PDB file of C-alpha atoms and ligand atoms in Angstrom:
ATOM      1  CA  MET H 233     -16.624  -1.800 -39.627  1.00 41.00           C
ATOM      2  CA  GLU H 234     -16.820   1.987 -40.167  1.00 43.00           C
ATOM      3  CA  GLN H 235     -19.767   2.086 -37.709  1.00 47.00           C
ATOM      4  CA  GLU H 236     -17.373   1.062 -34.896  1.00 46.00           C
ATOM      5  CA  GLY H 237     -15.901   4.576 -35.057  1.00 50.00           C
ATOM      6  CA  PHE H 238     -19.063   5.830 -33.288  1.00 52.00           C
ATOM      7  CA  GLY H 239     -18.993   3.228 -30.528  1.00 60.00           C
ATOM      8  CA  PRO H 240     -19.547   3.957 -26.789  1.00 62.00           C
ATOM      9  CA  GLY H 241     -15.761   4.447 -26.110  1.00 65.00           C
ATOM     10  CA  LYS H 242     -15.380   7.233 -28.656  1.00 66.00           C
ATOM     11  CA  ARG H 243     -18.629   8.849 -27.621  1.00 68.00           C
ATOM     12  CA  ARG H 244     -17.480   8.915 -24.005  1.00 70.00           C
ATOM     13  CA  ARG H 245     -14.152  10.473 -25.047  1.00 73.00           C
ATOM     14  CA  ARG H 246     -15.951  13.107 -27.123  1.00 74.00           C
ATOM     15  CA  CYS H 247     -18.294  13.799 -24.241  1.00 63.00           C
ATOM     16  CA  CYS H 248     -15.312  14.156 -21.864  1.00 65.00           C
ATOM     17  CA  PHE H 249     -13.658  16.560 -24.296  1.00 73.00           C
ATOM     18  CA  ILE H 250     -16.767  18.779 -24.508  1.00 74.00           C
ATOM     19  CA  VAL H 251     -17.152  18.799 -20.710  1.00 76.00           C
ATOM     20  CA  SER H 252     -13.466  19.789 -20.289  1.00 79.00           C
ATOM     21  CA  VAL H 253     -13.792  22.603 -22.846  1.00 75.00           C
ATOM     22  CA  LEU H 254     -16.896  23.885 -21.063  1.00 80.00           C
ATOM     23  CA  ALA H 255     -15.124  23.679 -17.689  1.00 78.00           C
ATOM     24  CA  VAL H 256     -12.153  25.661 -19.022  1.00 76.00           C
ATOM     25  CA  LEU H 257     -14.497  28.280 -20.510  1.00 77.00           C
ATOM     26  CA  LEU H 258     -16.362  28.552 -17.210  1.00 76.00           C
ATOM     27  CA  LEU H 259     -13.071  28.982 -15.356  1.00 76.00           C
ATOM     28  CA  ILE H 260     -12.023  31.757 -17.744  1.00 67.00           C
ATOM     29  CA  VAL H 261     -15.356  33.571 -17.232  1.00 64.00           C
ATOM     30  CA  ILE H 262     -15.062  33.270 -13.425  1.00 63.00           C
ATOM     31  CA  LEU H 263     -11.461  34.543 -13.469  1.00 64.00           C
ATOM     32  CA  ALA H 264     -12.373  37.481 -15.728  1.00 58.00           C
ATOM     33  CA  LEU H 265     -15.276  38.432 -13.453  1.00 58.00           C
ATOM     34  CA  ALA H 266     -13.116  38.204 -10.332  1.00 56.00           C
ATOM     35  CA  LEU H 267     -10.390  40.327 -11.962  1.00 52.00           C
ATOM     36  CA  GLY H 268     -12.962  42.891 -13.072  1.00 52.00           C
ATOM     37  CA  LEU H 269     -14.436  43.126  -9.591  1.00 49.00           C
ATOM     38  CA  SER H 270     -11.069  43.486  -7.899  1.00 44.00           C
ATOM     39  CA  MET H 271     -10.085  46.261 -10.341  1.00 45.00           C
ATOM     40  CA  ARG H 272     -13.391  47.964  -9.646  1.00 44.00           C
ATOM     41  CA  GLU H 273     -12.651  47.930  -5.912  1.00 38.00           C
ATOM     42  CA  GLU H 274      -9.217  49.386  -6.516  1.00 43.00           C
ATOM     43  CA  THR H 275     -10.506  52.287  -8.579  1.00 55.00           C
ATOM     44  CA  ASN H 276     -13.766  53.022  -6.820  1.00 71.00           C
ATOM     45  CA  GLU H 277     -12.583  54.016  -3.364  1.00 89.00           C
ATOM     46  CA  LEU H 278     -14.938  56.981  -3.290  1.00 95.00           C
ATOM     47  CA  GLU H 279     -18.266  55.124  -3.159  1.00 96.00           C
ATOM     48  CA  PRO H 280     -17.822  53.518   0.301  1.00 96.00           C
ATOM     49  CA  ILE H 281     -16.624  56.833   1.795  1.00 96.00           C
ATOM     50  CA  PHE H 282     -19.510  58.720   0.184  1.00 96.00           C
ATOM     51  CA  LEU H 283     -22.078  56.174   1.384  1.00 96.00           C
ATOM     52  CA  SER H 284     -20.807  55.841   4.931  1.00 95.00           C
ATOM     53  CA  ARG H 285     -20.585  59.630   5.421  1.00 95.00           C
ATOM     54  CA  CYS H 286     -24.022  60.058   3.873  1.00 94.00           C
ATOM     55  CA  LYS H 287     -25.646  57.299   5.964  1.00 94.00           C
ATOM     56  CA  GLN H 288     -24.329  58.806   9.193  1.00 92.00           C
ATOM     57  CA  LEU H 289     -26.385  61.912   8.438  1.00 87.00           C
ATOM     58  CA  LYS H 290     -29.594  59.891   7.960  1.00 83.00           C
ATOM     59  CA  GLU H 291     -31.181  62.549   5.774  1.00 84.00           C
ATOM     60  CA  TYR H 292     -31.370  61.184   2.237  1.00 86.00           C
ATOM     61  CA  ASP H 293     -31.597  58.035   0.175  1.00 93.00           C
ATOM     62  CA  CYS H 294     -27.818  57.693  -0.039  1.00 95.00           C
ATOM     63  CA  GLN H 295     -27.738  55.075  -2.794  1.00 96.00           C
ATOM     64  CA  GLN H 296     -29.888  57.300  -4.991  1.00 96.00           C
ATOM     65  CA  ALA H 297     -27.720  60.314  -4.118  1.00 96.00           C
ATOM     66  CA  TRP H 298     -24.608  58.357  -5.147  1.00 97.00           C
ATOM     67  CA  GLU H 299     -26.174  57.403  -8.492  1.00 97.00           C
ATOM     68  CA  LEU H 300     -27.098  61.033  -9.210  1.00 97.00           C
ATOM     69  CA  PHE H 301     -23.691  62.263  -8.089  1.00 97.00           C
ATOM     70  CA  GLN H 302     -21.694  59.963 -10.330  1.00 97.00           C
ATOM     71  CA  GLN H 303     -23.886  60.629 -13.360  1.00 98.00           C
ATOM     72  CA  ALA H 304     -22.257  64.076 -13.431  1.00 98.00           C
ATOM     73  CA  TYR H 305     -18.769  62.834 -14.324  1.00 98.00           C
ATOM     74  CA  VAL H 306     -18.620  59.112 -15.258  1.00 98.00           C
ATOM     75  CA  ASN H 307     -17.788  58.263 -18.839  1.00 98.00           C
ATOM     76  CA  ARG H 308     -16.759  61.913 -19.417  1.00 98.00           C
ATOM     77  CA  ASP H 309     -13.534  63.686 -20.208  1.00 98.00           C
ATOM     78  CA  PRO H 310     -12.336  64.790 -16.710  1.00 98.00           C
ATOM     79  CA  CYS H 311     -11.596  68.277 -18.044  1.00 98.00           C
ATOM     80  CA  ASN H 312     -15.069  68.685 -19.483  1.00 98.00           C
ATOM     81  CA  VAL H 313     -17.493  68.373 -16.577  1.00 98.00           C
ATOM     82  CA  SER H 314     -19.772  71.381 -16.234  1.00 98.00           C
ATOM     83  CA  MET H 315     -21.242  72.815 -13.020  1.00 98.00           C
ATOM     84  CA  GLU H 316     -24.706  72.074 -14.408  1.00 98.00           C
ATOM     85  CA  ALA H 317     -23.894  68.363 -14.651  1.00 98.00           C
ATOM     86  CA  TYR H 318     -24.363  68.240 -10.859  1.00 98.00           C
ATOM     87  CA  ASP H 319     -27.860  69.804 -10.967  1.00 98.00           C
ATOM     88  CA  PRO H 320     -29.811  66.540 -10.340  1.00 97.00           C
ATOM     89  CA  PHE H 321     -27.548  65.674  -7.381  1.00 96.00           C
ATOM     90  CA  ILE H 322     -27.818  69.204  -5.944  1.00 96.00           C
ATOM     91  CA  THR H 323     -31.611  69.137  -6.280  1.00 95.00           C
ATOM     92  CA  ALA H 324     -31.876  65.750  -4.557  1.00 93.00           C
ATOM     93  CA  THR H 325     -29.717  66.836  -1.598  1.00 92.00           C
ATOM     94  CA  ALA H 326     -31.361  70.250  -1.119  1.00 91.00           C
ATOM     95  CA  ILE H 327     -29.625  72.458   1.461  1.00 93.00           C
ATOM     96  CA  ARG H 328     -31.635  73.380   4.561  1.00 93.00           C
ATOM     97  CA  PRO H 329     -30.417  76.881   5.348  1.00 96.00           C
ATOM     98  CA  GLN H 330     -29.978  78.085   8.925  1.00 96.00           C
ATOM     99  CA  CYS H 331     -30.787  81.791   8.628  1.00 97.00           C
ATOM    100  CA  ASN H 332     -28.457  84.186  10.517  1.00 95.00           C
ATOM    101  CA  ARG H 333     -25.947  81.376  11.065  1.00 95.00           C
ATOM    102  CA  MET H 334     -24.527  80.824   7.618  1.00 97.00           C
ATOM    103  CA  MET H 335     -20.763  81.078   7.353  1.00 97.00           C
ATOM    104  CA  PHE H 336     -18.759  81.588   4.140  1.00 98.00           C
ATOM    105  CA  TRP H 337     -14.981  81.716   3.868  1.00 98.00           C
ATOM    106  CA  SER H 338     -12.043  82.148   1.526  1.00 98.00           C
ATOM    107  CA  LYS H 339      -8.429  81.097   2.235  1.00 97.00           C
ATOM    108  CA  THR H 340      -9.348  80.525   5.881  1.00 97.00           C
ATOM    109  CA  LYS H 341     -10.708  76.990   5.775  1.00 94.00           C
ATOM    110  CA  TYR H 342      -8.578  75.735   8.661  1.00 93.00           C
ATOM    111  CA  VAL H 343      -9.446  78.575  11.096  1.00 93.00           C
ATOM    112  CA  VAL H 344     -13.130  78.504  10.172  1.00 95.00           C
ATOM    113  CA  HIS H 345     -13.539  74.797  10.768  1.00 93.00           C
ATOM    114  CA  GLU H 346     -11.534  74.799  13.962  1.00 91.00           C
ATOM    115  CA  PHE H 347     -13.973  77.441  15.142  1.00 92.00           C
ATOM    116  CA  THR H 348     -17.216  75.888  13.886  1.00 91.00           C
ATOM    117  CA  GLU H 349     -16.285  72.436  15.216  1.00 89.00           C
ATOM    118  CA  LYS H 350     -15.825  73.780  18.747  1.00 87.00           C
ATOM    119  CA  LYS H 351     -18.645  76.287  18.705  1.00 84.00           C
ATOM    120  CA  ASN H 352     -21.705  74.896  17.061  1.00 84.00           C
ATOM    121  CA  CYS H 353     -23.218  78.219  16.071  1.00 88.00           C
ATOM    122  CA  PHE H 354     -22.462  78.574  12.382  1.00 94.00           C
ATOM    123  CA  GLN H 355     -23.334  76.512   9.333  1.00 95.00           C
ATOM    124  CA  THR H 356     -20.678  76.189   6.630  1.00 96.00           C
ATOM    125  CA  LEU H 357     -21.213  74.351   3.348  1.00 96.00           C
ATOM    126  CA  GLU H 358     -19.213  71.456   4.818  1.00 93.00           C
ATOM    127  CA  ASP H 359     -21.845  71.179   7.577  1.00 91.00           C
ATOM    128  CA  THR H 360     -24.527  70.398   4.999  1.00 92.00           C
ATOM    129  CA  VAL H 361     -25.012  66.902   3.523  1.00 87.00           C
ATOM    130  CA  LEU H 362     -23.748  68.137   0.188  1.00 90.00           C
ATOM    131  CA  GLY H 363     -20.493  69.491   1.543  1.00 95.00           C
ATOM    132  CA  SER H 364     -19.790  66.980   4.282  1.00 94.00           C
ATOM    133  CA  VAL H 365     -19.902  63.842   2.116  1.00 96.00           C
ATOM    134  CA  LEU H 366     -17.362  65.244  -0.369  1.00 97.00           C
ATOM    135  CA  ASP H 367     -15.119  67.477   1.742  1.00 95.00           C
ATOM    136  CA  GLY H 368     -11.437  66.692   1.184  1.00 95.00           C
ATOM    137  CA  LEU H 369     -12.067  64.076  -1.540  1.00 96.00           C
ATOM    138  CA  THR H 370     -10.906  63.821  -5.159  1.00 96.00           C
ATOM    139  CA  TRP H 371     -12.742  62.037  -7.955  1.00 97.00           C
ATOM    140  CA  CYS H 372     -13.084  61.830 -11.728  1.00 97.00           C
ATOM    141  CA  GLY H 373     -14.282  59.610 -14.539  1.00 97.00           C
ATOM    142  CA  LYS H 374     -12.859  58.595 -17.906  1.00 96.00           C
ATOM    143  CA  GLU H 375     -14.368  58.455 -21.370  1.00 97.00           C
ATOM    144  CA  GLY H 376     -15.382  54.887 -22.233  1.00 97.00           C
ATOM    145  CA  SER H 377     -15.573  53.775 -18.581  1.00 96.00           C
ATOM    146  CA  PHE H 378     -18.310  53.812 -15.951  1.00 95.00           C
ATOM    147  CA  GLU H 379     -15.830  53.753 -13.085  1.00 95.00           C
ATOM    148  CA  THR H 380     -15.071  56.428 -10.502  1.00 97.00           C
ATOM    149  CA  PHE H 381     -11.373  57.104 -10.056  1.00 96.00           C
ATOM    150  CA  SER H 382      -9.835  58.750  -7.032  1.00 94.00           C
ATOM    151  CA  SER H 383      -6.299  59.085  -8.341  1.00 92.00           C
ATOM    152  CA  GLY H 384      -4.839  60.313 -11.618  1.00 94.00           C
ATOM    153  CA  CYS H 385      -7.503  63.065 -11.736  1.00 96.00           C
ATOM    154  CA  PRO H 386      -6.799  66.619 -12.943  1.00 97.00           C
ATOM    155  CA  ALA H 387      -5.654  69.030 -10.234  1.00 96.00           C
ATOM    156  CA  TRP H 388      -7.708  72.128  -9.286  1.00 94.00           C
ATOM    157  CA  MET H 389      -5.725  74.403 -11.609  1.00 94.00           C
ATOM    158  CA  ASP H 390      -5.140  71.883 -14.452  1.00 96.00           C
ATOM    159  CA  CYS H 391      -8.416  72.728 -16.169  1.00 97.00           C
ATOM    160  CA  ALA H 392     -11.400  74.852 -15.152  1.00 94.00           C
ATOM    161  CA  ASN H 393     -14.046  72.202 -15.803  1.00 97.00           C
ATOM    162  CA  ASN H 394     -12.614  69.405 -13.684  1.00 97.00           C
ATOM    163  CA  PRO H 395     -15.157  67.330 -11.681  1.00 98.00           C
ATOM    164  CA  VAL H 396     -14.050  68.508  -8.221  1.00 98.00           C
ATOM    165  CA  ARG H 397     -13.883  72.202  -9.068  1.00 97.00           C
ATOM    166  CA  SER H 398     -17.209  72.126 -10.926  1.00 98.00           C
ATOM    167  CA  PHE H 399     -18.779  70.400  -7.942  1.00 98.00           C
ATOM    168  CA  TRP H 400     -17.596  73.043  -5.428  1.00 98.00           C
ATOM    169  CA  ASN H 401     -18.655  75.782  -7.826  1.00 98.00           C
ATOM    170  CA  ARG H 402     -22.132  74.299  -8.125  1.00 98.00           C
ATOM    171  CA  ALA H 403     -22.541  73.447  -4.428  1.00 98.00           C
ATOM    172  CA  SER H 404     -21.303  76.922  -3.419  1.00 98.00           C
ATOM    173  CA  ALA H 405     -23.798  78.560  -5.796  1.00 98.00           C
ATOM    174  CA  ALA H 406     -26.584  76.512  -4.168  1.00 98.00           C
ATOM    175  CA  PHE H 407     -25.408  77.433  -0.666  1.00 98.00           C
ATOM    176  CA  ALA H 408     -25.248  81.159  -1.493  1.00 98.00           C
ATOM    177  CA  ASP H 409     -28.577  80.959  -3.275  1.00 98.00           C
ATOM    178  CA  VAL H 410     -30.414  79.904  -0.088  1.00 98.00           C
ATOM    179  CA  ALA H 411     -28.420  82.200   2.274  1.00 98.00           C
ATOM    180  CA  CYS H 412     -30.667  84.284   4.517  1.00 98.00           C
ATOM    181  CA  GLY H 413     -30.590  86.889   7.281  1.00 97.00           C
ATOM    182  CA  ASN H 414     -27.214  87.997   8.632  1.00 96.00           C
ATOM    183  CA  VAL H 415     -24.503  86.223   6.683  1.00 97.00           C
ATOM    184  CA  THR H 416     -20.898  85.991   7.913  1.00 97.00           C
ATOM    185  CA  ALA H 417     -17.709  85.417   5.887  1.00 98.00           C
ATOM    186  CA  MET H 418     -14.225  84.846   7.287  1.00 97.00           C
ATOM    187  CA  LEU H 419     -11.502  86.220   5.026  1.00 98.00           C
ATOM    188  CA  ASN H 420      -7.742  86.063   5.371  1.00 97.00           C
ATOM    189  CA  GLY H 421      -6.111  89.295   6.572  1.00 96.00           C
ATOM    190  CA  SER H 422      -2.609  87.896   6.102  1.00 94.00           C
ATOM    191  CA  ILE H 423      -2.708  88.034   2.323  1.00 95.00           C
ATOM    192  CA  ALA H 424      -2.642  91.044   0.021  1.00 94.00           C
ATOM    193  CA  THR H 425      -5.985  90.219  -1.619  1.00 97.00           C
ATOM    194  CA  PRO H 426      -8.465  88.771   0.889  1.00 97.00           C
ATOM    195  CA  PHE H 427     -11.259  89.121  -1.693  1.00 98.00           C
ATOM    196  CA  ASP H 428      -9.657  87.346  -4.626  1.00 98.00           C
ATOM    197  CA  SER H 429     -11.640  87.550  -7.876  1.00 97.00           C
ATOM    198  CA  SER H 430     -10.648  83.984  -8.836  1.00 95.00           C
ATOM    199  CA  SER H 431     -11.902  82.475  -5.558  1.00 97.00           C
ATOM    200  CA  ILE H 432     -15.256  80.716  -5.308  1.00 98.00           C
ATOM    201  CA  PHE H 433     -16.354  83.215  -2.669  1.00 98.00           C
ATOM    202  CA  ALA H 434     -15.782  86.151  -5.050  1.00 98.00           C
ATOM    203  CA  SER H 435     -16.685  84.586  -8.379  1.00 97.00           C
ATOM    204  CA  ILE H 436     -19.742  82.566  -7.321  1.00 98.00           C
ATOM    205  CA  GLU H 437     -21.031  83.104  -3.792  1.00 98.00           C
ATOM    206  CA  VAL H 438     -21.166  86.908  -3.513  1.00 98.00           C
ATOM    207  CA  LYS H 439     -22.866  87.073  -6.909  1.00 97.00           C
ATOM    208  CA  ASN H 440     -25.485  84.525  -5.872  1.00 97.00           C
ATOM    209  CA  PHE H 441     -26.620  86.232  -2.654  1.00 98.00           C
ATOM    210  CA  LYS H 442     -30.237  87.348  -2.979  1.00 98.00           C
ATOM    211  CA  SER H 443     -31.009  90.783  -1.565  1.00 97.00           C
ATOM    212  CA  SER H 444     -34.577  89.592  -0.898  1.00 98.00           C
ATOM    213  CA  LYS H 445     -33.205  87.137   1.659  1.00 98.00           C
ATOM    214  CA  VAL H 446     -29.774  88.368   2.819  1.00 98.00           C
ATOM    215  CA  LYS H 447     -29.857  91.426   5.122  1.00 98.00           C
ATOM    216  CA  ASN H 448     -26.170  91.894   6.006  1.00 97.00           C
ATOM    217  CA  LEU H 449     -22.836  90.523   4.980  1.00 98.00           C
ATOM    218  CA  ASP H 450     -20.456  90.668   7.954  1.00 97.00           C
ATOM    219  CA  ILE H 451     -16.829  90.226   6.954  1.00 98.00           C
ATOM    220  CA  VAL H 452     -14.573  88.913   9.702  1.00 97.00           C
ATOM    221  CA  LEU H 453     -11.044  89.675   8.525  1.00 97.00           C
ATOM    222  CA  ILE H 454      -8.784  87.303  10.406  1.00 96.00           C
ATOM    223  CA  THR H 455      -5.492  88.947  11.272  1.00 95.00           C
ATOM    224  CA  GLN H 456      -2.191  87.727  12.623  1.00 91.00           C
ATOM    225  CA  LYS H 457       0.545  89.671  14.440  1.00 85.00           C
ATOM    226  CA  ASN H 458       2.192  91.219  11.403  1.00 76.00           C
ATOM    227  CA  PHE H 459      -0.828  91.404   9.193  1.00 71.00           C
ATOM    228  CA  VAL H 460      -0.663  93.100   5.859  1.00 77.00           C
ATOM    229  CA  THR H 461      -4.320  93.969   5.350  1.00 90.00           C
ATOM    230  CA  ASN H 462      -7.171  95.683   7.161  1.00 95.00           C
ATOM    231  CA  CYS H 463     -10.752  96.578   6.299  1.00 97.00           C
ATOM    232  CA  THR H 464      -9.621  99.441   4.057  1.00 97.00           C
ATOM    233  CA  ASN H 465      -8.010  96.909   1.683  1.00 97.00           C
ATOM    234  CA  GLN H 466      -8.688  97.629  -1.984  1.00 97.00           C
ATOM    235  CA  SER H 467     -10.126  94.184  -2.705  1.00 98.00           C
ATOM    236  CA  LEU H 468     -12.689  94.689   0.075  1.00 98.00           C
ATOM    237  CA  GLN H 469     -13.783  97.946  -1.553  1.00 98.00           C
ATOM    238  CA  THR H 470     -14.370  95.900  -4.684  1.00 98.00           C
ATOM    239  CA  LEU H 471     -16.427  93.425  -2.645  1.00 98.00           C
ATOM    240  CA  LYS H 472     -18.686  96.264  -1.478  1.00 97.00           C
ATOM    241  CA  THR H 473     -19.391  97.279  -5.049  1.00 96.00           C
ATOM    242  CA  GLN H 474     -20.042  93.701  -6.196  1.00 96.00           C
ATOM    243  CA  LEU H 475     -22.555  92.931  -3.481  1.00 97.00           C
ATOM    244  CA  PRO H 476     -26.133  92.847  -4.805  1.00 96.00           C
ATOM    245  CA  GLU H 477     -27.901  96.118  -4.013  1.00 95.00           C
ATOM    246  CA  GLY H 478     -29.739  96.234  -0.712  1.00 97.00           C
ATOM    247  CA  ILE H 479     -27.344  94.000   1.246  1.00 98.00           C
ATOM    248  CA  ILE H 480     -25.606  95.910   4.049  1.00 98.00           C
ATOM    249  CA  TYR H 481     -21.847  95.425   4.232  1.00 98.00           C
ATOM    250  CA  ASN H 482     -19.798  95.378   7.459  1.00 98.00           C
ATOM    251  CA  CYS H 483     -16.159  94.533   8.058  1.00 98.00           C
ATOM    252  CA  LYS H 484     -14.250  93.886  11.274  1.00 97.00           C
ATOM    253  CA  GLU H 485     -10.605  92.966  11.841  1.00 96.00           C
ATOM    254  CA  VAL H 486     -10.338  90.158  14.365  1.00 95.00           C
ATOM    255  CA  PRO H 487      -7.049  88.616  15.581  1.00 94.00           C
ATOM    256  CA  GLU H 488      -6.826  84.853  15.039  1.00 94.00           C
ATOM    257  CA  THR H 489      -5.837  84.436  18.720  1.00 93.00           C
ATOM    258  CA  GLN H 490      -9.133  86.011  19.771  1.00 92.00           C
ATOM    259  CA  ILE H 491     -11.092  83.553  17.630  1.00 92.00           C
ATOM    260  CA  LYS H 492      -9.166  80.608  19.062  1.00 90.00           C
ATOM    261  CA  GLN H 493      -9.646  81.775  22.658  1.00 90.00           C
ATOM    262  CA  CYS H 494     -13.314  82.384  22.146  1.00 88.00           C
ATOM    263  CA  SER H 495     -14.012  79.018  20.509  1.00 87.00           C
ATOM    264  CA  GLY H 496     -12.548  77.319  23.593  1.00 84.00           C
ATOM    265  CA  ASP H 497     -14.672  79.417  25.943  1.00 84.00           C
ATOM    266  CA  SER H 498     -17.982  77.616  26.408  1.00 78.00           C
ATOM    267  CA  GLU H 499     -19.433  80.555  28.405  1.00 79.00           C
ATOM    268  CA  LYS H 500     -19.213  82.963  25.467  1.00 78.00           C
ATOM    269  CA  ALA H 501     -22.319  83.335  23.305  1.00 76.00           C
ATOM    270  CA  CYS H 502     -22.006  82.693  19.588  1.00 73.00           C
ATOM    271  CA  GLY H 503     -21.984  86.261  18.372  1.00 71.00           C
ATOM    272  CA  ALA H 504     -19.682  87.497  21.144  1.00 79.00           C
ATOM    273  CA  CYS H 505     -16.422  86.290  19.581  1.00 88.00           C
ATOM    274  CA  TRP H 506     -15.909  89.498  17.614  1.00 90.00           C
TER     275      TRP H 506
HETATM  276  O1  N1C U 646     -12.304  79.447  -3.550  1.00 64.75           O
HETATM  277  P1  N1C U 646     -12.718  79.787  -2.147  1.00 64.75           P
HETATM  278  O2  N1C U 646     -11.702  79.393  -1.086  1.00 64.75           O
HETATM  279  O3  N1C U 646     -13.104  81.210  -1.914  1.00 64.75           O
HETATM  280  O4  N1C U 646     -13.972  78.878  -1.743  1.00 64.75           O
HETATM  281  C1  N1C U 646     -14.542  78.940  -0.476  1.00 64.75           C
HETATM  282  C2  N1C U 646     -16.043  79.108  -0.516  1.00 64.75           C
HETATM  283  C3  N1C U 646     -16.623  78.856   0.877  1.00 64.75           C
HETATM  284  O5  N1C U 646     -17.379  79.964   1.317  1.00 64.75           O
HETATM  285  C4  N1C U 646     -17.449  77.577   0.735  1.00 64.75           C
HETATM  286  O6  N1C U 646     -18.840  77.865   0.865  1.00 64.75           O
HETATM  287  O7  N1C U 646     -16.611  78.161  -1.405  1.00 64.75           O
HETATM  288  C5  N1C U 646     -17.203  77.061  -0.691  1.00 64.75           C
HETATM  289  N1  N1C U 646     -16.249  75.920  -0.763  1.00 64.75           N
HETATM  290  C6  N1C U 646     -16.332  74.836   0.102  1.00 64.75           C
HETATM  291  O8  N1C U 646     -17.255  74.713   0.922  1.00 64.75           O
HETATM  292  C7  N1C U 646     -15.267  73.907   0.073  1.00 64.75           C
HETATM  293  N2  N1C U 646     -14.963  72.847   0.842  1.00 64.75           N
HETATM  294  C8  N1C U 646     -13.789  72.402   0.448  1.00 64.75           C
HETATM  295  C9  N1C U 646     -15.258  75.977  -1.704  1.00 64.75           C
HETATM  296  N3  N1C U 646     -14.245  75.136  -1.741  1.00 64.75           N
HETATM  297  C10 N1C U 646     -14.237  74.105  -0.827  1.00 64.75           C
HETATM  298  N4  N1C U 646     -13.340  73.162  -0.552  1.00 64.75           N
HETATM  299  C11 N1C U 646     -12.016  73.080  -1.112  1.00 64.75           C
HETATM  300  O9  N1C U 646     -11.356  74.324  -0.723  1.00 64.75           O
HETATM  301  C12 N1C U 646     -11.962  73.069  -2.599  1.00 64.75           C
HETATM  302  O10 N1C U 646     -11.733  71.765  -3.042  1.00 64.75           O
HETATM  303  C13 N1C U 646     -10.800  73.988  -2.917  1.00 64.75           C
HETATM  304  O11 N1C U 646      -9.584  73.267  -2.995  1.00 64.75           O
HETATM  305  C14 N1C U 646     -10.621  74.896  -1.785  1.00 64.75           C
HETATM  306  C15 N1C U 646     -11.105  76.328  -2.090  1.00 64.75           C
HETATM  307  O12 N1C U 646     -10.754  77.141  -1.077  1.00 64.75           O
HETATM  308  P2  N1C U 646     -10.340  78.672  -1.133  1.00 64.75           P
HETATM  309  O13 N1C U 646      -9.578  79.043  -2.380  1.00 64.75           O
HETATM  310  O14 N1C U 646      -9.689  78.977   0.185  1.00 64.75           O
END
């Protein structure tokens, strides 16, 4: 009889077939999810570094800071990230300025940090939450993706509006904006143009100092044996003219050896190194 075609044997076989199809589909979904997660881990190496550095400082809601930070560049062309895109992140991680102890620099990063690490008397941008969580890192996003990438990103000079450069521009503007009292900057006396108009110090920080808060700008020009520049350098004359009115300018040539000796001398007071 025709009816026999729908007997218990066939029904069981049909049932088995449906269960197998569902099992295969489930397996495919699980595999796809696992592959997606492992790719995410490969690309997003920045998040764990950001969070662990941030948590060590115990100052902010780090997860919220991460969300605000990545909103600036994810799903965007990595050559089209503006400084302003970081505004919410900068606001959330507000810098607490240490008046009279703030240290700026240009082309002297290594000397400055060797000094500030040994002698805890100056505050650089890298000593703030903002600077310390991102110092030395590279990141970018991609249009059509919500991932953070830490390789294959544009280099500093590849395009002006790359995520890393825009971040340092924005963070430096915020740091200069809150600067107060006697401000110090270490510049490089071994190059022809210690105050380079394309540097962040020249193009952003000096312009953002507020004469209502900053009293002096003390330039420490770090020199080596056969140095090519001194305080009469043309670019430093330009710096004087670009400084907002009312801020007193000073410049002193200081040998790098003196700075190194002094940072190792625990007896010497902070200001006595030059
Ligand atoms: O362009 P620069 O120096 O003049 O920028 C230095 C200036 C400092 O005073 C800092 O406050 O701008 C701030 N700043 C950083 O704090 C910082 N940390 C790490 C600017 N850049 C910073 N970096 C990296 O150093 C940045 O990724 C870029 O590669 C250099 C810029 O250094 P520079 O040309 O010697």
